[in-house]
Amino acid sequence: MELVFYPNKILREKCEEVTDFDESLDKTVLDMFSIMYKKNGAGLAASQVGIKKRIIAVYAGEGSVAIINPKIIKKEGSETEEEGCLSFPSLFLKIKRAKKIKAEGQNTKGKRIEIDVEGLISRALQHEIDHLDGILFIDRIGFWKKWRLKRRLKKLLPGQKER
Ligand code: CO
């Protein structure tokens, strides 16, 4: 399992629902946690390690959580904070997101889980759930900012194309 970087095409694809809750899912989640720790990330989506499945891992202070087939069911307030992404090394952008969210999904055994979070975890969850739909944090900064950023990225990554 290896980290995938922008502008790899898989980062723009929509991930598929997980329907098999077998041992390979636990293995995938453990591997994702270890990459997340190694790279000091606040979260990781399966597409970022080349797996087109709806699996996310989020760092939650004293431990980490993995949510399978996650969905946001409630959003409250808004907050703008600086954010990074393991697929964009050394790029940090101020992104506006909901302050608090309620999310649901499943654990690796297929059991339904629900969480209420705010702050960094809430932000990381929203960022990772976006990944599952092929949405990246550079899409959340507004049209002109994104246009300027893309010119910057083009210089940093010559010869690579992205929509
Ligand atoms: Co990311």
Coordinates of C-alpha atoms and ligand atoms in Angstrom, one line a residue:
M1 CA 0.0 0.0 0.0
E2 CA 1.4 3.3 -1.0
L3 CA 0.3 6.9 -0.8
V4 CA -1.0 8.4 -4.0
F5 CA -0.3 12.0 -4.9
Y6 CA -2.1 14.7 -6.9
P7 CA -2.8 14.7 -9.8
N8 CA -3.1 10.9 -9.8
K9 CA -6.5 10.2 -11.5
I10 CA -7.8 7.9 -8.8
L11 CA -8.1 11.0 -6.5
R12 CA -10.9 12.2 -8.8
E13 CA -12.9 8.9 -8.9
K14 CA -16.0 8.1 -6.9
C15 CA -15.3 5.3 -4.4
E16 CA -17.6 2.3 -4.2
E17 CA -19.7 1.2 -1.1
V18 CA -18.1 -1.5 0.9
T19 CA -20.3 -4.6 1.0
D20 CA -17.8 -7.3 2.2
F21 CA -16.8 -6.9 5.9
D22 CA -14.2 -9.6 5.9
E23 CA -10.6 -9.8 7.3
S24 CA -9.1 -8.1 4.4
L25 CA -11.0 -5.0 5.4
D26 CA -9.3 -5.0 8.9
K27 CA -6.0 -5.4 7.2
T28 CA -6.7 -2.5 4.8
V29 CA -7.7 -0.3 7.8
L30 CA -4.6 -1.2 9.8
D31 CA -2.4 -0.4 6.8
M32 CA -4.1 2.9 6.4
F33 CA -3.6 3.8 10.1
S34 CA 0.1 3.0 9.8
I35 CA 0.5 5.2 6.7
M36 CA -1.4 8.0 8.5
Y37 CA 0.8 7.8 11.5
K38 CA 4.0 7.6 9.5
K39 CA 3.1 10.7 7.6
N40 CA 1.6 12.6 10.5
G41 CA -1.7 12.9 8.8
A42 CA -5.0 13.8 10.5
G43 CA -6.9 11.5 8.2
L44 CA -6.7 9.3 5.2
A45 CA -9.1 8.1 2.6
A46 CA -8.8 4.7 0.8
S47 CA -8.5 6.4 -2.6
Q48 CA -5.3 8.0 -1.3
V49 CA -3.7 4.6 -1.1
G50 CA -5.1 3.4 -4.5
I51 CA -8.2 1.7 -3.2
K52 CA -11.5 2.8 -4.7
K53 CA -13.6 2.0 -1.7
R54 CA -15.6 4.1 0.8
I55 CA -13.2 3.7 3.8
I56 CA -11.7 6.5 5.8
A57 CA -9.4 6.7 8.8
V58 CA -9.3 9.7 11.0
Y59 CA -6.8 10.6 13.8
A60 CA -8.8 11.2 17.0
G61 CA -6.2 12.3 19.6
E62 CA -6.0 9.3 21.9
G63 CA -6.7 6.8 19.1
S64 CA -7.9 6.6 15.6
V65 CA -11.2 5.7 14.0
A66 CA -12.0 4.1 10.8
I67 CA -15.4 4.5 9.3
I68 CA -16.7 2.4 6.4
N69 CA -19.3 3.9 4.1
P70 CA -19.4 7.2 6.1
K71 CA -22.1 9.8 5.6
I72 CA -22.6 13.2 7.1
I73 CA -26.2 13.4 8.5
K74 CA -26.0 16.8 10.2
K75 CA -23.9 19.9 9.9
E76 CA -23.8 22.9 12.2
G77 CA -22.0 26.2 12.1
S78 CA -19.0 27.0 10.1
E79 CA -15.3 27.6 10.7
T80 CA -12.3 28.5 8.5
E81 CA -9.0 26.8 9.4
E82 CA -5.8 25.8 7.6
E83 CA -5.8 22.3 6.2
G84 CA -3.4 20.0 4.6
C85 CA -3.7 16.7 2.6
L86 CA -1.2 13.8 2.5
S87 CA -1.7 13.8 -1.3
F88 CA -0.5 17.4 -1.6
P89 CA 2.8 17.5 0.4
S90 CA 3.5 21.0 1.8
L91 CA 0.3 22.6 0.5
F92 CA -1.8 24.3 3.2
L93 CA -5.0 26.1 2.5
K94 CA -7.6 27.9 4.5
I95 CA -10.9 26.0 4.1
K96 CA -14.4 26.8 5.3
R97 CA -16.2 23.8 6.7
A98 CA -19.0 23.0 9.1
K99 CA -18.0 23.4 12.7
K100 CA -19.9 20.4 14.1
I101 CA -21.1 17.4 12.3
K102 CA -23.0 14.2 13.0
A103 CA -21.8 11.3 10.9
E104 CA -22.8 7.7 10.5
G105 CA -21.3 4.7 8.9
Q106 CA -20.1 1.2 9.8
N107 CA -17.2 -0.3 11.6
T108 CA -15.0 -3.0 10.1
K109 CA -17.5 -5.7 11.3
G110 CA -20.4 -4.0 9.5
K111 CA -22.0 -2.7 12.7
R112 CA -23.6 0.7 12.4
I113 CA -21.8 3.6 14.2
E114 CA -22.7 7.2 14.7
I115 CA -20.5 10.0 16.0
D116 CA -20.9 13.7 16.9
V117 CA -17.7 15.7 16.5
E118 CA -16.3 19.2 16.3
G119 CA -13.0 20.8 15.8
L120 CA -10.1 19.0 14.1
I121 CA -11.9 15.6 13.9
S122 CA -15.0 17.2 12.4
R123 CA -12.8 18.9 9.8
A124 CA -10.7 15.8 9.0
L125 CA -13.9 13.7 8.6
Q126 CA -15.4 16.2 6.1
H127 CA -12.1 16.3 4.2
E128 CA -11.9 12.5 4.0
I129 CA -15.5 12.0 3.1
D130 CA -15.0 14.5 0.2
H131 CA -12.2 12.3 -1.0
L132 CA -14.6 9.4 -1.4
D133 CA -16.5 11.5 -4.0
G134 CA -13.4 12.6 -5.8
I135 CA -13.5 16.1 -4.2
L136 CA -10.2 17.6 -3.1
F137 CA -9.6 20.5 -0.7
I138 CA -8.3 22.6 -3.6
D139 CA -12.0 22.5 -4.9
R140 CA -13.2 24.3 -1.7
I141 CA -11.2 27.5 -2.0
G142 CA -13.3 29.5 -4.5
F143 CA -13.0 29.9 -8.3
W144 CA -10.2 32.5 -8.6
K145 CA -8.1 31.2 -5.8
K146 CA -8.3 27.8 -7.4
W147 CA -7.4 29.2 -10.8
R148 CA -4.2 30.8 -9.3
L149 CA -3.4 27.7 -7.4
K150 CA -3.6 25.5 -10.5
R151 CA -1.1 27.7 -12.2
R152 CA 1.2 27.3 -9.2
L153 CA 0.6 23.6 -9.2
K154 CA 1.4 23.4 -12.9
K155 CA 4.8 24.9 -12.3
L156 CA 5.4 22.5 -9.4
L157 CA 4.3 19.5 -11.4
P158 CA 5.3 20.2 -15.0
G159 CA 3.8 18.0 -17.7
Q160 CA 0.9 16.7 -15.6
K161 CA -2.7 17.4 -16.5
E162 CA -5.7 17.6 -14.2
R163 CA -9.2 18.7 -14.8
Ligands
CO1 CO -6.8 14.7 1.8

